[in-house]
């Protein structure tokens, strides 16, 4: 089998629907035992003092909204997840079924709090980290 170049692979991915691409990513993750989720930011600058790193942690400006449970009103929670994200019905249902899972990642504090309130209003249990 001929090895495809990066440009050829990208051309193939351009022809795929979002659902097909999502299924490919899941298959890729399973096959190679990896995850496509964004890794936590890593500080790689030399000379950064430990105190400065701890200070940066305290002044956090990006938050993750994590769905820890759907509660009794699962359908309402799925609707809110769809409103908050660009996920389709099946993807939103899978996210809710697979809780605990992040719904939103690296969002501003006020957006994270509003999303958490919406999810809690629908009956879900939520964490903001």
Short mmCIF file of N, CA and C in Angstrom, two decimals:
data_model
loop_
_atom_site.label_atom_id
_atom_site.label_comp_id
_atom_site.label_asym_id
_atom_site.label_seq_id
_atom_site.Cartn_x
_atom_site.Cartn_y
_atom_site.Cartn_z
N UNK A 1 0.85 -1.19 0.00
CA UNK A 1 0.00 0.00 0.00
C UNK A 1 0.89 1.24 0.00
N UNK A 2 0.59 2.15 -0.88
CA UNK A 2 1.38 3.38 -0.99
C UNK A 2 1.08 4.30 0.19
N UNK A 3 2.10 4.95 0.68
CA UNK A 3 1.94 5.87 1.81
C UNK A 3 1.36 7.18 1.30
N UNK A 4 0.31 7.66 1.95
CA UNK A 4 -0.33 8.91 1.56
C UNK A 4 0.39 10.08 2.21
N UNK A 5 0.47 11.18 1.50
CA UNK A 5 1.07 12.38 2.06
C UNK A 5 0.04 13.07 2.95
N UNK A 6 0.51 14.01 3.72
CA UNK A 6 -0.39 14.76 4.61
C UNK A 6 -1.46 15.49 3.80
N UNK A 7 -1.08 16.08 2.67
CA UNK A 7 -2.04 16.79 1.83
C UNK A 7 -3.10 15.84 1.26
N UNK A 8 -2.68 14.63 0.89
CA UNK A 8 -3.63 13.65 0.36
C UNK A 8 -4.61 13.20 1.44
N UNK A 9 -4.10 13.01 2.66
CA UNK A 9 -4.98 12.65 3.77
C UNK A 9 -5.99 13.76 4.05
N UNK A 10 -5.51 15.01 4.07
CA UNK A 10 -6.42 16.14 4.32
C UNK A 10 -7.48 16.23 3.22
N UNK A 11 -7.11 15.95 1.99
CA UNK A 11 -8.08 15.97 0.90
C UNK A 11 -9.15 14.91 1.12
N UNK A 12 -8.76 13.75 1.64
CA UNK A 12 -9.73 12.69 1.94
C UNK A 12 -10.68 13.13 3.06
N UNK A 13 -10.11 13.76 4.11
CA UNK A 13 -10.93 14.20 5.23
C UNK A 13 -11.91 15.30 4.81
N UNK A 14 -11.53 16.14 3.86
CA UNK A 14 -12.41 17.21 3.39
C UNK A 14 -13.69 16.65 2.77
N UNK A 15 -13.60 15.47 2.20
CA UNK A 15 -14.75 14.87 1.55
C UNK A 15 -15.69 14.17 2.53
N UNK A 16 -15.26 14.00 3.77
CA UNK A 16 -16.07 13.29 4.76
C UNK A 16 -17.07 14.23 5.43
N UNK A 17 -18.21 13.66 5.83
CA UNK A 17 -19.18 14.43 6.62
C UNK A 17 -18.67 14.49 8.05
N UNK A 18 -19.27 15.37 8.85
CA UNK A 18 -18.85 15.48 10.25
C UNK A 18 -19.07 14.17 11.00
N UNK A 19 -20.15 13.50 10.70
CA UNK A 19 -20.43 12.23 11.38
C UNK A 19 -19.38 11.19 11.00
N UNK A 20 -19.05 11.11 9.71
CA UNK A 20 -18.03 10.16 9.27
C UNK A 20 -16.68 10.49 9.92
N UNK A 21 -16.36 11.77 10.00
CA UNK A 21 -15.11 12.19 10.60
C UNK A 21 -15.09 11.86 12.10
N UNK A 22 -16.23 12.08 12.76
CA UNK A 22 -16.34 11.75 14.18
C UNK A 22 -16.13 10.25 14.41
N UNK A 23 -16.74 9.43 13.56
CA UNK A 23 -16.58 7.98 13.67
C UNK A 23 -15.13 7.58 13.41
N UNK A 24 -14.48 8.26 12.45
CA UNK A 24 -13.07 7.98 12.17
C UNK A 24 -12.21 8.29 13.39
N UNK A 25 -12.46 9.44 14.02
CA UNK A 25 -11.67 9.83 15.19
C UNK A 25 -11.84 8.80 16.30
N UNK A 26 -13.08 8.34 16.52
CA UNK A 26 -13.32 7.32 17.55
C UNK A 26 -12.57 6.03 17.22
N UNK A 27 -12.61 5.61 15.97
CA UNK A 27 -11.91 4.39 15.55
C UNK A 27 -10.40 4.57 15.71
N UNK A 28 -9.89 5.75 15.36
CA UNK A 28 -8.46 6.06 15.50
C UNK A 28 -8.04 5.98 16.96
N UNK A 29 -8.87 6.58 17.84
CA UNK A 29 -8.57 6.56 19.27
C UNK A 29 -8.54 5.13 19.80
N UNK A 30 -9.51 4.31 19.37
CA UNK A 30 -9.56 2.92 19.81
C UNK A 30 -8.36 2.13 19.30
N UNK A 31 -8.05 2.30 18.04
CA UNK A 31 -6.97 1.53 17.39
C UNK A 31 -5.62 1.82 18.04
N UNK A 32 -5.33 3.11 18.31
CA UNK A 32 -4.02 3.49 18.80
C UNK A 32 -4.01 3.82 20.30
N UNK A 33 -5.14 3.59 20.97
CA UNK A 33 -5.26 3.82 22.41
C UNK A 33 -4.80 5.23 22.79
N UNK A 34 -5.33 6.22 22.08
CA UNK A 34 -5.03 7.63 22.33
C UNK A 34 -6.33 8.40 22.43
N UNK A 35 -6.22 9.67 22.78
CA UNK A 35 -7.40 10.52 22.81
C UNK A 35 -7.11 11.78 22.01
N UNK A 36 -8.13 12.28 21.31
CA UNK A 36 -7.96 13.48 20.50
C UNK A 36 -8.32 14.73 21.28
N UNK A 37 -8.65 14.59 22.55
CA UNK A 37 -9.00 15.74 23.38
C UNK A 37 -7.78 16.63 23.55
N UNK A 38 -8.02 17.92 23.66
CA UNK A 38 -6.91 18.87 23.82
C UNK A 38 -6.20 18.59 25.13
N UNK A 39 -4.90 18.53 25.08
CA UNK A 39 -4.10 18.31 26.28
C UNK A 39 -4.06 19.58 27.10
N UNK A 40 -3.82 19.42 28.38
CA UNK A 40 -3.70 20.57 29.26
C UNK A 40 -2.49 21.39 28.82
N UNK A 41 -2.59 22.71 28.90
CA UNK A 41 -1.46 23.53 28.47
C UNK A 41 -0.22 23.22 29.30
N UNK A 42 0.91 23.18 28.64
CA UNK A 42 2.17 22.87 29.30
C UNK A 42 3.07 24.10 29.22
N UNK A 43 3.61 24.50 30.35
CA UNK A 43 4.51 25.64 30.38
C UNK A 43 5.89 25.12 30.01
N UNK A 44 6.44 25.64 28.88
CA UNK A 44 7.74 25.17 28.43
C UNK A 44 8.76 26.30 28.40
N UNK A 45 8.46 27.41 29.01
CA UNK A 45 9.39 28.53 29.01
C UNK A 45 10.44 28.32 30.09
N UNK A 46 11.69 28.54 29.74
CA UNK A 46 12.76 28.42 30.72
C UNK A 46 12.75 29.60 31.65
N UNK A 47 13.14 29.37 32.90
CA UNK A 47 13.25 30.46 33.86
C UNK A 47 11.95 30.85 34.52
N UNK A 48 10.88 30.11 34.33
CA UNK A 48 9.62 30.41 35.00
C UNK A 48 9.71 29.85 36.41
N UNK A 49 9.57 30.71 37.38
CA UNK A 49 9.68 30.29 38.77
C UNK A 49 8.44 29.51 39.19
N UNK A 50 8.60 28.64 40.17
CA UNK A 50 7.48 27.84 40.67
C UNK A 50 6.37 28.73 41.22
N UNK A 51 6.73 29.83 41.85
CA UNK A 51 5.74 30.75 42.38
C UNK A 51 4.91 31.39 41.28
N UNK A 52 5.54 31.69 40.16
CA UNK A 52 4.82 32.29 39.03
C UNK A 52 3.82 31.30 38.45
N UNK A 53 4.20 30.02 38.40
CA UNK A 53 3.29 28.99 37.89
C UNK A 53 2.10 28.84 38.81
N UNK A 54 2.33 28.87 40.12
CA UNK A 54 1.23 28.76 41.08
C UNK A 54 0.31 29.97 40.98
N UNK A 55 0.90 31.15 40.75
CA UNK A 55 0.11 32.36 40.61
C UNK A 55 -0.79 32.30 39.37
N UNK A 56 -0.25 31.76 38.29
CA UNK A 56 -1.03 31.62 37.06
C UNK A 56 -2.21 30.68 37.27
N UNK A 57 -2.03 29.64 38.09
CA UNK A 57 -3.11 28.70 38.38
C UNK A 57 -4.25 29.41 39.10
N UNK A 58 -3.90 30.32 40.03
CA UNK A 58 -4.92 31.02 40.81
C UNK A 58 -5.71 31.99 39.95
N UNK A 59 -5.09 32.59 38.95
CA UNK A 59 -5.73 33.58 38.10
C UNK A 59 -6.24 32.93 36.82
N UNK A 60 -6.87 31.82 36.97
CA UNK A 60 -7.35 31.04 35.84
C UNK A 60 -8.45 31.79 35.11
N UNK A 61 -8.34 31.86 33.78
CA UNK A 61 -9.36 32.57 33.00
C UNK A 61 -10.06 31.66 32.01
N UNK A 62 -9.70 30.38 32.00
CA UNK A 62 -10.37 29.41 31.14
C UNK A 62 -10.90 28.27 32.01
N UNK A 63 -12.14 27.90 31.79
CA UNK A 63 -12.78 26.90 32.62
C UNK A 63 -13.40 25.81 31.76
N UNK A 64 -13.53 24.63 32.35
CA UNK A 64 -14.19 23.51 31.71
C UNK A 64 -15.50 23.23 32.44
N UNK A 65 -16.57 22.99 31.68
CA UNK A 65 -17.85 22.62 32.26
C UNK A 65 -17.99 21.12 32.05
N UNK A 66 -18.04 20.37 33.15
CA UNK A 66 -18.06 18.91 33.08
C UNK A 66 -19.40 18.39 33.58
N UNK A 67 -20.07 17.64 32.73
CA UNK A 67 -21.34 17.01 33.08
C UNK A 67 -21.02 15.76 33.89
N UNK A 68 -21.44 15.73 35.16
CA UNK A 68 -21.14 14.57 36.01
C UNK A 68 -22.31 13.60 36.09
N UNK A 69 -23.51 14.04 35.75
CA UNK A 69 -24.66 13.16 35.76
C UNK A 69 -25.85 13.82 35.09
N UNK A 70 -26.70 13.00 34.45
CA UNK A 70 -27.84 13.55 33.72
C UNK A 70 -29.06 13.80 34.60
N UNK A 71 -29.15 13.10 35.70
CA UNK A 71 -30.32 13.27 36.55
C UNK A 71 -31.54 12.58 35.96
N UNK A 72 -32.74 12.96 36.43
CA UNK A 72 -33.97 12.32 36.00
C UNK A 72 -34.48 12.81 34.65
N UNK A 73 -34.13 14.03 34.27
CA UNK A 73 -34.65 14.63 33.03
C UNK A 73 -33.59 14.58 31.93
N UNK A 74 -33.24 13.38 31.51
CA UNK A 74 -32.15 13.19 30.55
C UNK A 74 -32.43 13.89 29.23
N UNK A 75 -33.66 13.86 28.76
CA UNK A 75 -34.00 14.48 27.48
C UNK A 75 -33.78 15.99 27.55
N UNK A 76 -34.17 16.61 28.67
CA UNK A 76 -33.96 18.05 28.84
C UNK A 76 -32.47 18.38 28.85
N UNK A 77 -31.68 17.52 29.50
CA UNK A 77 -30.24 17.73 29.57
C UNK A 77 -29.63 17.64 28.16
N UNK A 78 -30.08 16.67 27.38
CA UNK A 78 -29.60 16.51 26.00
C UNK A 78 -29.91 17.78 25.20
N UNK A 79 -31.11 18.32 25.37
CA UNK A 79 -31.48 19.55 24.66
C UNK A 79 -30.56 20.71 25.03
N UNK A 80 -30.25 20.84 26.31
CA UNK A 80 -29.37 21.93 26.76
C UNK A 80 -27.96 21.72 26.21
N UNK A 81 -27.49 20.47 26.22
CA UNK A 81 -26.16 20.18 25.67
C UNK A 81 -26.10 20.58 24.19
N UNK A 82 -27.16 20.29 23.46
CA UNK A 82 -27.20 20.66 22.04
C UNK A 82 -27.20 22.17 21.87
N UNK A 83 -27.88 22.89 22.77
CA UNK A 83 -27.91 24.35 22.69
C UNK A 83 -26.52 24.93 22.98
N UNK A 84 -25.79 24.33 23.91
CA UNK A 84 -24.49 24.84 24.32
C UNK A 84 -23.37 24.49 23.35
N UNK A 85 -23.56 23.41 22.61
CA UNK A 85 -22.51 22.93 21.71
C UNK A 85 -23.05 22.86 20.29
N UNK A 86 -22.22 22.46 19.39
CA UNK A 86 -22.66 22.29 18.00
C UNK A 86 -22.89 20.81 17.70
N UNK A 87 -23.13 20.02 18.73
CA UNK A 87 -23.31 18.58 18.55
C UNK A 87 -24.69 18.25 18.00
N UNK A 88 -24.74 17.18 17.25
CA UNK A 88 -26.02 16.66 16.77
C UNK A 88 -26.71 15.88 17.88
N UNK A 89 -27.89 15.38 17.59
CA UNK A 89 -28.68 14.68 18.60
C UNK A 89 -27.95 13.45 19.13
N UNK A 90 -27.42 12.62 18.23
CA UNK A 90 -26.76 11.39 18.65
C UNK A 90 -25.51 11.70 19.47
N UNK A 91 -24.71 12.67 19.02
CA UNK A 91 -23.49 13.02 19.73
C UNK A 91 -23.81 13.58 21.12
N UNK A 92 -24.84 14.42 21.22
CA UNK A 92 -25.24 14.98 22.50
C UNK A 92 -25.74 13.88 23.43
N UNK A 93 -26.52 12.95 22.90
CA UNK A 93 -27.02 11.82 23.70
C UNK A 93 -25.85 10.98 24.19
N UNK A 94 -24.88 10.70 23.31
CA UNK A 94 -23.70 9.92 23.70
C UNK A 94 -22.91 10.62 24.80
N UNK A 95 -22.79 11.95 24.69
CA UNK A 95 -22.08 12.71 25.71
C UNK A 95 -22.79 12.59 27.06
N UNK A 96 -24.11 12.75 27.05
CA UNK A 96 -24.89 12.67 28.28
C UNK A 96 -24.83 11.25 28.86
N UNK A 97 -24.93 10.24 28.00
CA UNK A 97 -24.86 8.86 28.46
C UNK A 97 -23.49 8.51 29.02
N UNK A 98 -22.45 9.13 28.51
CA UNK A 98 -21.09 8.82 28.92
C UNK A 98 -20.57 9.67 30.07
N UNK A 99 -21.46 10.38 30.76
CA UNK A 99 -21.03 11.26 31.86
C UNK A 99 -20.24 10.45 32.88
N UNK A 100 -19.23 11.00 33.47
CA UNK A 100 -18.78 12.38 33.42
C UNK A 100 -17.96 12.68 32.16
N UNK A 101 -18.35 13.76 31.49
CA UNK A 101 -17.68 14.20 30.27
C UNK A 101 -17.71 15.73 30.22
N UNK A 102 -16.69 16.33 29.62
CA UNK A 102 -16.71 17.79 29.46
C UNK A 102 -17.70 18.20 28.38
N UNK A 103 -18.50 19.20 28.68
CA UNK A 103 -19.45 19.75 27.72
C UNK A 103 -18.79 20.92 27.00
N UNK A 104 -18.18 21.81 27.75
CA UNK A 104 -17.46 22.95 27.20
C UNK A 104 -16.06 22.96 27.80
N UNK A 105 -15.08 23.30 26.99
CA UNK A 105 -13.71 23.36 27.46
C UNK A 105 -13.10 24.71 27.13
N UNK A 106 -12.31 25.21 28.07
CA UNK A 106 -11.56 26.46 27.90
C UNK A 106 -12.45 27.63 27.51
N UNK A 107 -13.48 27.85 28.33
CA UNK A 107 -14.38 28.98 28.10
C UNK A 107 -14.19 29.98 29.24
N UNK A 108 -14.66 31.19 29.03
CA UNK A 108 -14.57 32.24 30.04
C UNK A 108 -15.41 31.86 31.25
N UNK A 109 -15.07 32.45 32.39
CA UNK A 109 -15.74 32.12 33.65
C UNK A 109 -17.25 32.37 33.58
N UNK A 110 -17.67 33.52 33.03
CA UNK A 110 -19.10 33.82 32.98
C UNK A 110 -19.84 32.85 32.05
N UNK A 111 -19.22 32.47 30.94
CA UNK A 111 -19.84 31.51 30.02
C UNK A 111 -19.95 30.14 30.69
N UNK A 112 -18.92 29.77 31.44
CA UNK A 112 -18.94 28.48 32.15
C UNK A 112 -20.05 28.46 33.21
N UNK A 113 -20.18 29.57 33.93
CA UNK A 113 -21.21 29.64 34.97
C UNK A 113 -22.62 29.60 34.36
N UNK A 114 -22.83 30.30 33.25
CA UNK A 114 -24.14 30.29 32.59
C UNK A 114 -24.47 28.90 32.08
N UNK A 115 -23.48 28.22 31.48
CA UNK A 115 -23.69 26.86 30.98
C UNK A 115 -24.02 25.91 32.13
N UNK A 116 -23.30 26.05 33.23
CA UNK A 116 -23.55 25.20 34.40
C UNK A 116 -24.96 25.43 34.94
N UNK A 117 -25.39 26.69 35.01
CA UNK A 117 -26.74 27.00 35.48
C UNK A 117 -27.80 26.39 34.56
N UNK A 118 -27.58 26.49 33.24
CA UNK A 118 -28.53 25.92 32.29
C UNK A 118 -28.65 24.41 32.46
N UNK A 119 -27.51 23.76 32.61
CA UNK A 119 -27.51 22.30 32.79
C UNK A 119 -28.15 21.90 34.11
N UNK A 120 -27.84 22.66 35.17
CA UNK A 120 -28.45 22.36 36.48
C UNK A 120 -29.95 22.60 36.44
N UNK A 121 -30.38 23.62 35.70
CA UNK A 121 -31.80 23.91 35.55
C UNK A 121 -32.53 22.78 34.85
N UNK A 122 -31.82 22.05 33.99
CA UNK A 122 -32.42 20.92 33.27
C UNK A 122 -32.39 19.64 34.11
N UNK A 123 -31.72 19.71 35.29
CA UNK A 123 -31.70 18.54 36.17
C UNK A 123 -30.38 17.79 36.20
N UNK A 124 -29.36 18.32 35.54
CA UNK A 124 -28.06 17.64 35.51
C UNK A 124 -27.19 18.05 36.69
N UNK A 125 -26.21 17.21 36.99
CA UNK A 125 -25.20 17.61 37.96
C UNK A 125 -23.95 17.98 37.17
N UNK A 126 -23.35 19.12 37.58
CA UNK A 126 -22.29 19.73 36.78
C UNK A 126 -21.15 20.19 37.68
N UNK A 127 -19.93 20.14 37.15
CA UNK A 127 -18.75 20.69 37.81
C UNK A 127 -18.12 21.71 36.90
N UNK A 128 -17.61 22.80 37.47
CA UNK A 128 -16.85 23.77 36.70
C UNK A 128 -15.44 23.74 37.24
N UNK A 129 -14.51 23.43 36.36
CA UNK A 129 -13.10 23.34 36.79
C UNK A 129 -12.29 24.37 36.04
#
